[in-house]
CSV table of C-alpha atoms in Angstrom, one decimal:
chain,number,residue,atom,x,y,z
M,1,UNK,CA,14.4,-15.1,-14.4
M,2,UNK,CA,11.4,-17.3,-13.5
M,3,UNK,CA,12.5,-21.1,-12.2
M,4,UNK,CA,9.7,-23.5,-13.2
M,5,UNK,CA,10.8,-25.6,-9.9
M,6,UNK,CA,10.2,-22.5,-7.4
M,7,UNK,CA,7.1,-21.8,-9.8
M,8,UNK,CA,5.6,-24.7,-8.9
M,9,UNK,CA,6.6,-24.6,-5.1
M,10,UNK,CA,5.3,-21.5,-4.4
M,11,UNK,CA,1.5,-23.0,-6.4
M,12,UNK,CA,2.0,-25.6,-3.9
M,13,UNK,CA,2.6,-24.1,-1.2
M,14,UNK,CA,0.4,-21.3,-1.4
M,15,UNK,CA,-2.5,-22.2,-3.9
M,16,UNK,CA,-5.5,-21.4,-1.7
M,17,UNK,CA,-4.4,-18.1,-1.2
M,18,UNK,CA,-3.6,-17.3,-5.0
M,19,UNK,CA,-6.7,-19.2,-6.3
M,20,UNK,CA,-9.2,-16.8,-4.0
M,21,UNK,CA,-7.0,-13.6,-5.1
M,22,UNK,CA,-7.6,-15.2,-8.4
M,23,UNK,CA,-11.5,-14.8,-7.9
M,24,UNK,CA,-12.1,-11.9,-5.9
M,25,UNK,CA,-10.2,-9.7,-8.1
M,26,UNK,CA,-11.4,-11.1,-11.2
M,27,UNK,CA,-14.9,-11.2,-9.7
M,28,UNK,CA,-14.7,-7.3,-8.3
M,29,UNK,CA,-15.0,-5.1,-10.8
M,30,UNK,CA,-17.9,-7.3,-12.9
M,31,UNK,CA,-20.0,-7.9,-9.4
M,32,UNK,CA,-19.4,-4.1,-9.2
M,33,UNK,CA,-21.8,-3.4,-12.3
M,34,UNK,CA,-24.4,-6.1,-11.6
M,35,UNK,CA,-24.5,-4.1,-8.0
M,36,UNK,CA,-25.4,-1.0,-9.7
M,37,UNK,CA,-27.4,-2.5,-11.9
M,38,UNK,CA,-29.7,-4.6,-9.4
M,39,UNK,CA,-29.5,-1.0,-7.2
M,40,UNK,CA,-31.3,0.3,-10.0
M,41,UNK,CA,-34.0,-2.3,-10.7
M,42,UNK,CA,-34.8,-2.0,-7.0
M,43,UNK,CA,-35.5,1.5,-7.7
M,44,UNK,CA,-38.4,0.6,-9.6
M,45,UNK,CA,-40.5,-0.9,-6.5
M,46,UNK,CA,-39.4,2.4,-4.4
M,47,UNK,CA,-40.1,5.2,-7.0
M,48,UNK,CA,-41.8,6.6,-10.3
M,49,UNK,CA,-39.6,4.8,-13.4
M,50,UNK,CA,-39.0,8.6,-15.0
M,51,UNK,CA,-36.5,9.0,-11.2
M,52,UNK,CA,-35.0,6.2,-11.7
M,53,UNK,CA,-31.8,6.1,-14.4
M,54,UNK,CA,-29.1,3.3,-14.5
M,55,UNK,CA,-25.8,5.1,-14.5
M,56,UNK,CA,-22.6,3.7,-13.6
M,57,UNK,CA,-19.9,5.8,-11.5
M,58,UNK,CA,-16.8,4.2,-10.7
M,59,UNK,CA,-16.3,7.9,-8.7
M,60,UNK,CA,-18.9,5.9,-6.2
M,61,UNK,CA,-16.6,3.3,-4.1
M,62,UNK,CA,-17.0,0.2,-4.7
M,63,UNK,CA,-15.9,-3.4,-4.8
M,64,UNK,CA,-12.6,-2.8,-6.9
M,65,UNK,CA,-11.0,-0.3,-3.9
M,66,UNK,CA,-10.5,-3.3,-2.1
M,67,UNK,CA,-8.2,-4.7,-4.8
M,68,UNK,CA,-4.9,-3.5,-2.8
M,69,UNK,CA,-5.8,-6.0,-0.5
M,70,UNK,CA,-5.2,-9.5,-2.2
M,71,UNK,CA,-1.8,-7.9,-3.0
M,72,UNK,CA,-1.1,-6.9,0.9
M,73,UNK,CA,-1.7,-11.2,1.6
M,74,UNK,CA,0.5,-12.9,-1.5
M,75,UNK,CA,3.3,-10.7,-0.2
M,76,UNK,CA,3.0,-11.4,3.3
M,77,UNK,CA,2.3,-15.6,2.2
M,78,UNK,CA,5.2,-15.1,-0.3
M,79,UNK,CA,8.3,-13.5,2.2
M,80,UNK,CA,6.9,-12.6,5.6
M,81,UNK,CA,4.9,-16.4,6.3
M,82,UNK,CA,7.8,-17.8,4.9
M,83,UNK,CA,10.0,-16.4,7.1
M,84,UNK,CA,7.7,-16.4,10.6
M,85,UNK,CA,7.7,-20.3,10.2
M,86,UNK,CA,11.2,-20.7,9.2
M,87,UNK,CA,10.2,-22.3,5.8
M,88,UNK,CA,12.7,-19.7,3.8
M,89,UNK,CA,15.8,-21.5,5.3
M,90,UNK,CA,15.2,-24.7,3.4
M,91,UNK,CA,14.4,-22.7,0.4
M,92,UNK,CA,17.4,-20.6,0.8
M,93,UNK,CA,19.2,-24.3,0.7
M,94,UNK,CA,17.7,-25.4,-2.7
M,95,UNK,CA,20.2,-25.1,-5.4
M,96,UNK,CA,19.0,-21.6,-6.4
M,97,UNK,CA,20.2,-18.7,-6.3
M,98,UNK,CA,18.5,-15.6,-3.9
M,99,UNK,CA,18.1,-13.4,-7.4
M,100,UNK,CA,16.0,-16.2,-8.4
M,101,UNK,CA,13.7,-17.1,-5.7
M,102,UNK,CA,12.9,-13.5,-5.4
M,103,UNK,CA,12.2,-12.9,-9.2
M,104,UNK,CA,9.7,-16.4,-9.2
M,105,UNK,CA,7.9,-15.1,-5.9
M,106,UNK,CA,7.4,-11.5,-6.9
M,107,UNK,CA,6.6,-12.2,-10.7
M,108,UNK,CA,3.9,-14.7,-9.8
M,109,UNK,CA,2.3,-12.6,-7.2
M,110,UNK,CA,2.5,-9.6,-10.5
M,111,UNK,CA,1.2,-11.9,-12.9
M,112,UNK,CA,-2.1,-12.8,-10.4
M,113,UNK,CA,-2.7,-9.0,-9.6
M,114,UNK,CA,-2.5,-8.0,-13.2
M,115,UNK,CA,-4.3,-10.5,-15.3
M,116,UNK,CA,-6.5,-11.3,-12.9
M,117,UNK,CA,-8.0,-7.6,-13.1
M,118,UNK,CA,-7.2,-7.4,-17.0
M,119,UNK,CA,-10.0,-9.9,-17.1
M,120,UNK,CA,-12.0,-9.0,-14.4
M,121,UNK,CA,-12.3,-5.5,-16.4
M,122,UNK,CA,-13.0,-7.5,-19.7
M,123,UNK,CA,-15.9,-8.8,-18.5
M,124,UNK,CA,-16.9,-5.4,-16.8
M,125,UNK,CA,-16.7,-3.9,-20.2
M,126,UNK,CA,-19.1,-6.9,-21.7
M,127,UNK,CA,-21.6,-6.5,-18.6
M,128,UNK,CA,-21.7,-2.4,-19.9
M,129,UNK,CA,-22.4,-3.4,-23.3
M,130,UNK,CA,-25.1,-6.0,-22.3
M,131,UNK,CA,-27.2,-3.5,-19.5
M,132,UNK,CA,-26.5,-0.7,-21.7
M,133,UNK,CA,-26.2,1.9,-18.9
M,134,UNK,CA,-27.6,5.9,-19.5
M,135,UNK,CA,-23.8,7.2,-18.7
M,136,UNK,CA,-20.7,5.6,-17.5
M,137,UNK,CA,-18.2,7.5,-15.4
M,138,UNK,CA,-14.8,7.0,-14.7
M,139,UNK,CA,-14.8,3.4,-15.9
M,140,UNK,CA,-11.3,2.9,-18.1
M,141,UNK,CA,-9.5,5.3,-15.3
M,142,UNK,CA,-10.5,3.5,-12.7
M,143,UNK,CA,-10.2,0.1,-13.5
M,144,UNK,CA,-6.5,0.9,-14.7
M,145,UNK,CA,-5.9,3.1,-12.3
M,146,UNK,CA,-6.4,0.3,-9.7
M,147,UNK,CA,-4.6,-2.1,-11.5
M,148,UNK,CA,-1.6,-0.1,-11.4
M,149,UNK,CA,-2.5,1.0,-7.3
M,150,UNK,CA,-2.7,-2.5,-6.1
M,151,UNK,CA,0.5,-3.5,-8.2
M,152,UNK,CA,2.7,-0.7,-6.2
M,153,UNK,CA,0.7,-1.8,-3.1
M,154,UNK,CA,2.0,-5.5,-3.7
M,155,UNK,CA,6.0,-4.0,-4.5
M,156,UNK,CA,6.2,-2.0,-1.4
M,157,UNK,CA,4.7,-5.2,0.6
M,158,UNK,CA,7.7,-7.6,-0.9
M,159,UNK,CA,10.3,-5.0,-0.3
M,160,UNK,CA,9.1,-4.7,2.8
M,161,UNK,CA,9.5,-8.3,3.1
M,162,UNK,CA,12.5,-8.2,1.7
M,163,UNK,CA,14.0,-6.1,4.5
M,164,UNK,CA,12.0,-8.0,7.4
M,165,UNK,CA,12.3,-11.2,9.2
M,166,UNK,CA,8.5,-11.9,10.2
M,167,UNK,CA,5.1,-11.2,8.8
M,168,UNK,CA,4.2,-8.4,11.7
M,169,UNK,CA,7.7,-6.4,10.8
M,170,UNK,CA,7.0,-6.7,7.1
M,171,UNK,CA,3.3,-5.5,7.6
M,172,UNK,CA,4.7,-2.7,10.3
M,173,UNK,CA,7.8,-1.7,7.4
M,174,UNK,CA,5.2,-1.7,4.7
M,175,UNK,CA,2.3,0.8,6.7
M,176,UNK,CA,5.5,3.0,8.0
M,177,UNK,CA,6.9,3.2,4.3
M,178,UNK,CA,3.6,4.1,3.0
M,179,UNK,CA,3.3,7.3,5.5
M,180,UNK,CA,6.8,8.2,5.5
M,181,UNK,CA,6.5,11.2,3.1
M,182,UNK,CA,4.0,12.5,5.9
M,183,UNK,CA,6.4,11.5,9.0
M,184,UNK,CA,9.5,13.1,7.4
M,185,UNK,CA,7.9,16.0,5.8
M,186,UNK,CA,4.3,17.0,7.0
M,187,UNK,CA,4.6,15.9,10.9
M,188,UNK,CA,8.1,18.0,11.6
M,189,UNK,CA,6.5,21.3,9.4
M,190,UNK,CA,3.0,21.0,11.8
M,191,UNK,CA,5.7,20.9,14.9
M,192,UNK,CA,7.7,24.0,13.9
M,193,UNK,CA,4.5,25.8,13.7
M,194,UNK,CA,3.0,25.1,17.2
M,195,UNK,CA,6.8,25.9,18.2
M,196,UNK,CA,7.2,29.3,16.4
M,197,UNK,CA,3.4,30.0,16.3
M,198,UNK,CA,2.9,30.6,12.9
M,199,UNK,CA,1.6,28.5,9.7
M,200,UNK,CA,3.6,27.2,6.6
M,201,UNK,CA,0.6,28.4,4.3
M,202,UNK,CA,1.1,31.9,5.0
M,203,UNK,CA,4.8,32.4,2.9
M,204,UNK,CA,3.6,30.4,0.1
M,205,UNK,CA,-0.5,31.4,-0.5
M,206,UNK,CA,1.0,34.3,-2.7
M,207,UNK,CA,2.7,32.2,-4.5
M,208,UNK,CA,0.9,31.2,-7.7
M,209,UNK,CA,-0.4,27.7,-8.4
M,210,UNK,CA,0.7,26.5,-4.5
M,211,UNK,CA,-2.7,24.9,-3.2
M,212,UNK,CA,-2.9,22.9,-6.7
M,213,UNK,CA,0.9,22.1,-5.8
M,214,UNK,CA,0.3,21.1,-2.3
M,215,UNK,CA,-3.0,18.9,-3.7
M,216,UNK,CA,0.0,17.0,-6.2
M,217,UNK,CA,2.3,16.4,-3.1
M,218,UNK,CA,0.3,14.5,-1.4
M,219,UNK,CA,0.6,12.0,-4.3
M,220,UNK,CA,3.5,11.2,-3.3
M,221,UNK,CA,2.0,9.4,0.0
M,222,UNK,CA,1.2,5.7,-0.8
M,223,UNK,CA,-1.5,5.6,1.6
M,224,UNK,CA,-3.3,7.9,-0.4
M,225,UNK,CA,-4.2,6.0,-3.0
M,226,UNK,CA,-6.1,3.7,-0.6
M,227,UNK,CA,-9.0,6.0,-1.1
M,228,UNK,CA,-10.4,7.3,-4.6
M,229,UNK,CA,-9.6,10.6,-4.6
M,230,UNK,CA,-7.3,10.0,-7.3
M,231,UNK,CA,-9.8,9.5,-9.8
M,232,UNK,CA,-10.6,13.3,-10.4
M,233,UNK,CA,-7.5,14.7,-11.1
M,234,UNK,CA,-5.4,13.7,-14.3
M,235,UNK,CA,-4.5,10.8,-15.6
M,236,UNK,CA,-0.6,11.0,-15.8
M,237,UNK,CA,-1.0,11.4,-12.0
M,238,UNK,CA,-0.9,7.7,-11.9
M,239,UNK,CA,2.7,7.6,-13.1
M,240,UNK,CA,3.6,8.3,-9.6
M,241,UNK,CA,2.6,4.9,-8.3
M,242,UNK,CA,4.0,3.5,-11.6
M,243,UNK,CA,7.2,4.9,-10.5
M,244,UNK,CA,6.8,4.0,-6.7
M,245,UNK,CA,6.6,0.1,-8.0
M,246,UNK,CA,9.5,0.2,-9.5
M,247,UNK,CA,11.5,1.5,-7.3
M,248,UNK,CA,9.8,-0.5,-4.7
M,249,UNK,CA,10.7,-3.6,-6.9
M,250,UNK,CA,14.5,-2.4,-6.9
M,251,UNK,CA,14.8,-1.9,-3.3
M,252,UNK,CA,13.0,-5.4,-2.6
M,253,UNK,CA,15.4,-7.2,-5.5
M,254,UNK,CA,18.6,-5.4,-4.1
M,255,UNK,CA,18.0,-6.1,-0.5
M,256,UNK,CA,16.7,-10.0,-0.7
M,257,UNK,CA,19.8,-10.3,-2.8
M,258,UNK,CA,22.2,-8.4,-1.3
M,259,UNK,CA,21.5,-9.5,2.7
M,260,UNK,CA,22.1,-13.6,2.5
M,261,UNK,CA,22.5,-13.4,6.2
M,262,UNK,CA,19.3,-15.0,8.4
M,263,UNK,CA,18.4,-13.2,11.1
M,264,UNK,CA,15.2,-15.6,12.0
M,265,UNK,CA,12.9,-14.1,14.1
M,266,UNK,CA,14.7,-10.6,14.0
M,267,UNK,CA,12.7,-7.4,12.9
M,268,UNK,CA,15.5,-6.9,10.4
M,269,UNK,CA,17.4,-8.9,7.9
M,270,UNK,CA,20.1,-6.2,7.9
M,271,UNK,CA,21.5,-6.0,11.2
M,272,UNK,CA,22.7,-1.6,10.3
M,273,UNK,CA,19.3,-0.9,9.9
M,274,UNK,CA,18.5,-2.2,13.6
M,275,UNK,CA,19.7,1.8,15.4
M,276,UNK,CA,18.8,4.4,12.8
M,277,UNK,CA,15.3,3.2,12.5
M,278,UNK,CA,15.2,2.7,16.6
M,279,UNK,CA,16.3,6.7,16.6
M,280,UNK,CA,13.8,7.5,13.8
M,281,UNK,CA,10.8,5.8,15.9
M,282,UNK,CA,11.6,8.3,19.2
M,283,UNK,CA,11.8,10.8,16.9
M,284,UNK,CA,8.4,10.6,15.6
M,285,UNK,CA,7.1,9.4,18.8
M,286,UNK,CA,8.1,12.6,20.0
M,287,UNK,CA,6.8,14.6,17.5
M,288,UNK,CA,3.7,12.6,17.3
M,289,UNK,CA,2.8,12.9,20.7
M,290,UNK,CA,4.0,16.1,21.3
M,291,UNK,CA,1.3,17.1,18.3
M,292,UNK,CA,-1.6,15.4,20.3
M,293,UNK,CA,-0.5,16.7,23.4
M,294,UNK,CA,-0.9,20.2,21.9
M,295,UNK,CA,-4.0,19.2,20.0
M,296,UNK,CA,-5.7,18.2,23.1
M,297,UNK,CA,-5.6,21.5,25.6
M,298,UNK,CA,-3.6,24.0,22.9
M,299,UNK,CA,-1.1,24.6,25.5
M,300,UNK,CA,3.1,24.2,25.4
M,301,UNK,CA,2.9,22.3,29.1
M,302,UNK,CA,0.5,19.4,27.2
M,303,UNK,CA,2.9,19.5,24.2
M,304,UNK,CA,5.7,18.9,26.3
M,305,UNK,CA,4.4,16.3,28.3
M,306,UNK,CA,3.4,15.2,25.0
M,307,UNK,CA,6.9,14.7,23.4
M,308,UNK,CA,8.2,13.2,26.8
M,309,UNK,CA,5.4,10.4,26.9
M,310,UNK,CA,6.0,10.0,23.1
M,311,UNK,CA,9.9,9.4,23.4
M,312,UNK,CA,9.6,6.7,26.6
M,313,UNK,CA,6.9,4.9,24.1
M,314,UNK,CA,9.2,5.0,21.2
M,315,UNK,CA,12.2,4.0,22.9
M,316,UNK,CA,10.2,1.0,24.4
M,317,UNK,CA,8.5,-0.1,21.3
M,318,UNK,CA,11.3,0.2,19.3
M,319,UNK,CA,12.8,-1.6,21.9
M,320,UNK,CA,10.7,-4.8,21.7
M,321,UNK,CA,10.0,-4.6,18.3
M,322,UNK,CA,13.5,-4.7,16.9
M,323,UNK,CA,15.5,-5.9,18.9
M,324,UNK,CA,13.8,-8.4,20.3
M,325,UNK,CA,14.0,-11.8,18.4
M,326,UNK,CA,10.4,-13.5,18.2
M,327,UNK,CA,9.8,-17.3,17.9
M,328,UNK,CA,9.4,-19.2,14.8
């Protein structure tokens, strides 16, 4: 599954970038308690002792809600780099095949993400038992939780690259697949109701149970795990993103091995996908623009003018973003 050759290619080739994901993720969540714990000391030299308490609350944001990030740059140095400077034709040419070259680059970038947090939350845990905090909040949930956040971040990045021929389309695929739930769902309800003039909430607030309903959907949105939100409501709630990386792994697998054809410099790999996402982008351009059009004088003439401005800036960067081939 793993080839020690492309194993040691990809160190090479990209070990400053995996060394300083290395530290920052396994530095993040420890650096997060001394924080809280040298916030507390300082509390001594501003206030009475009896106000101040050392309690650790990983509901508070801190350093380990970056951890989606490191993820977001070995999947854009893995596929999208790789493909920008025209690197992934000569690995294309080594005598592997595409199932393995995809398998070495995404399991390595897993196998940073996840251990490096594993022991980044080991020495958390020691840090606790050392200061011996008044209460700790949140700390197991989160620091899992954000394991398993930044490892569907990292799969829907590599599928993303996957699909993509450059690091700005795999970046663009990536931020468009994390809001599509809300493009294909959300943004087409809020237009129906400025159309017909009346609100979604109304048929269903009878309904028992739909505001904690509505509250799960929105679990469903990628992009919503960015924040911390999450931490609140139940645990099994992070089976979503659980899911989401694996189907994000399948479509990134499937596609890197399924499309051998090269299209350097093109927005897409897959030549079909070129049109329906062009007619998708004037489609939400319209609907986008139509809503801010409405939004900013709440009148049909400015949501109008909206949708018409929206679908010439679709068509146009649609236009130039996919169908024109950039230089490598």
């Amino acid at each position: 599954m793993v080839d020690r050759g492309l194993l040691y290619r990809e160190w090479k080739q990209n070990q400053v970038v995996i060394l300083l994901s290395i530290v920052f993720l396994v530095l993040a969540n420890p650096l997060s308690i001394v924080n809280t714990y040298l916030s507390y000391q300082g509390c001594f030299d501003r206030l009475d002792p009896q106000y101040c308490d050392f309690i650790v609350n990983y509901s508070i944001s801190n350093l380990i809600d970056l951890n989606w990030v490191p993820g977001v740059i070995l999947a854009v140095c893995f596929l999208g780099m790789e493909r920008s400077k025209g690197t992934m034709d000569f690995i294309l040419s080594l005598p592997y095949n595409r199932s393995h070259i995809f398998q070495t680059k995404f399991w390595l970038g897993s196998f940073v993400i996840v251990l490096s947090q594993l022991i980044g939350f080991l020495l958390a845990w020691l840090l606790i038992l050392v200061y011996s905090p008044v209460h700790v909040y949140y700390f197991e949930h989160s620091s899992v939780g954000v394991i398993v956040i930044s490892f569907m971040t990292y799969s829907l990045v590599m599928a993303a690259g996957a699909l993509t021929g450059n690091a700005f389309a795999q970046l663009l695929t990536a931020f468009s697949a994390a809001i599509l739930p809300y493009l294909m769902i959300a943004l087409p309800i809020i237009n129906l109701e400025i159309v017909f003039n009346f609100h979604i909430y109304e048929f269903f607030s009878s309904i028992k149970g739909y505001y904690e309903l509505e509250n799960k959907f929105m679990y469903l949105f990628p992009f919503v795990y960015v924040g911390n939100d999450w931490i609140f409501d139940n645990g099994f709630i992070l089976l979503i993103p659980a899911i989401l990386s694996i189907l994000f792994y399948l479509i990134g697998y499937i596609s890197f091995k399924k499309h051998p054809s090269e299209r350097n410099g093109y927005f897409f790999i897959w030549k079909r996908l070129d049109r329906p996402v062009q007619i998708l982008v004037i489609i939400f351009g319209i609907l986008g623009f139509g809503l801010f059009g409405y939004s900013a004088g709440h009148s049909i003439i400015g949501y109008i003018f909206g949708m018409i401005f929206g679908a010439v800036v679709g068509f146009f960067v649609s236009y130039f973003s996919i169908y024109k081939k950039t230089k490598n």
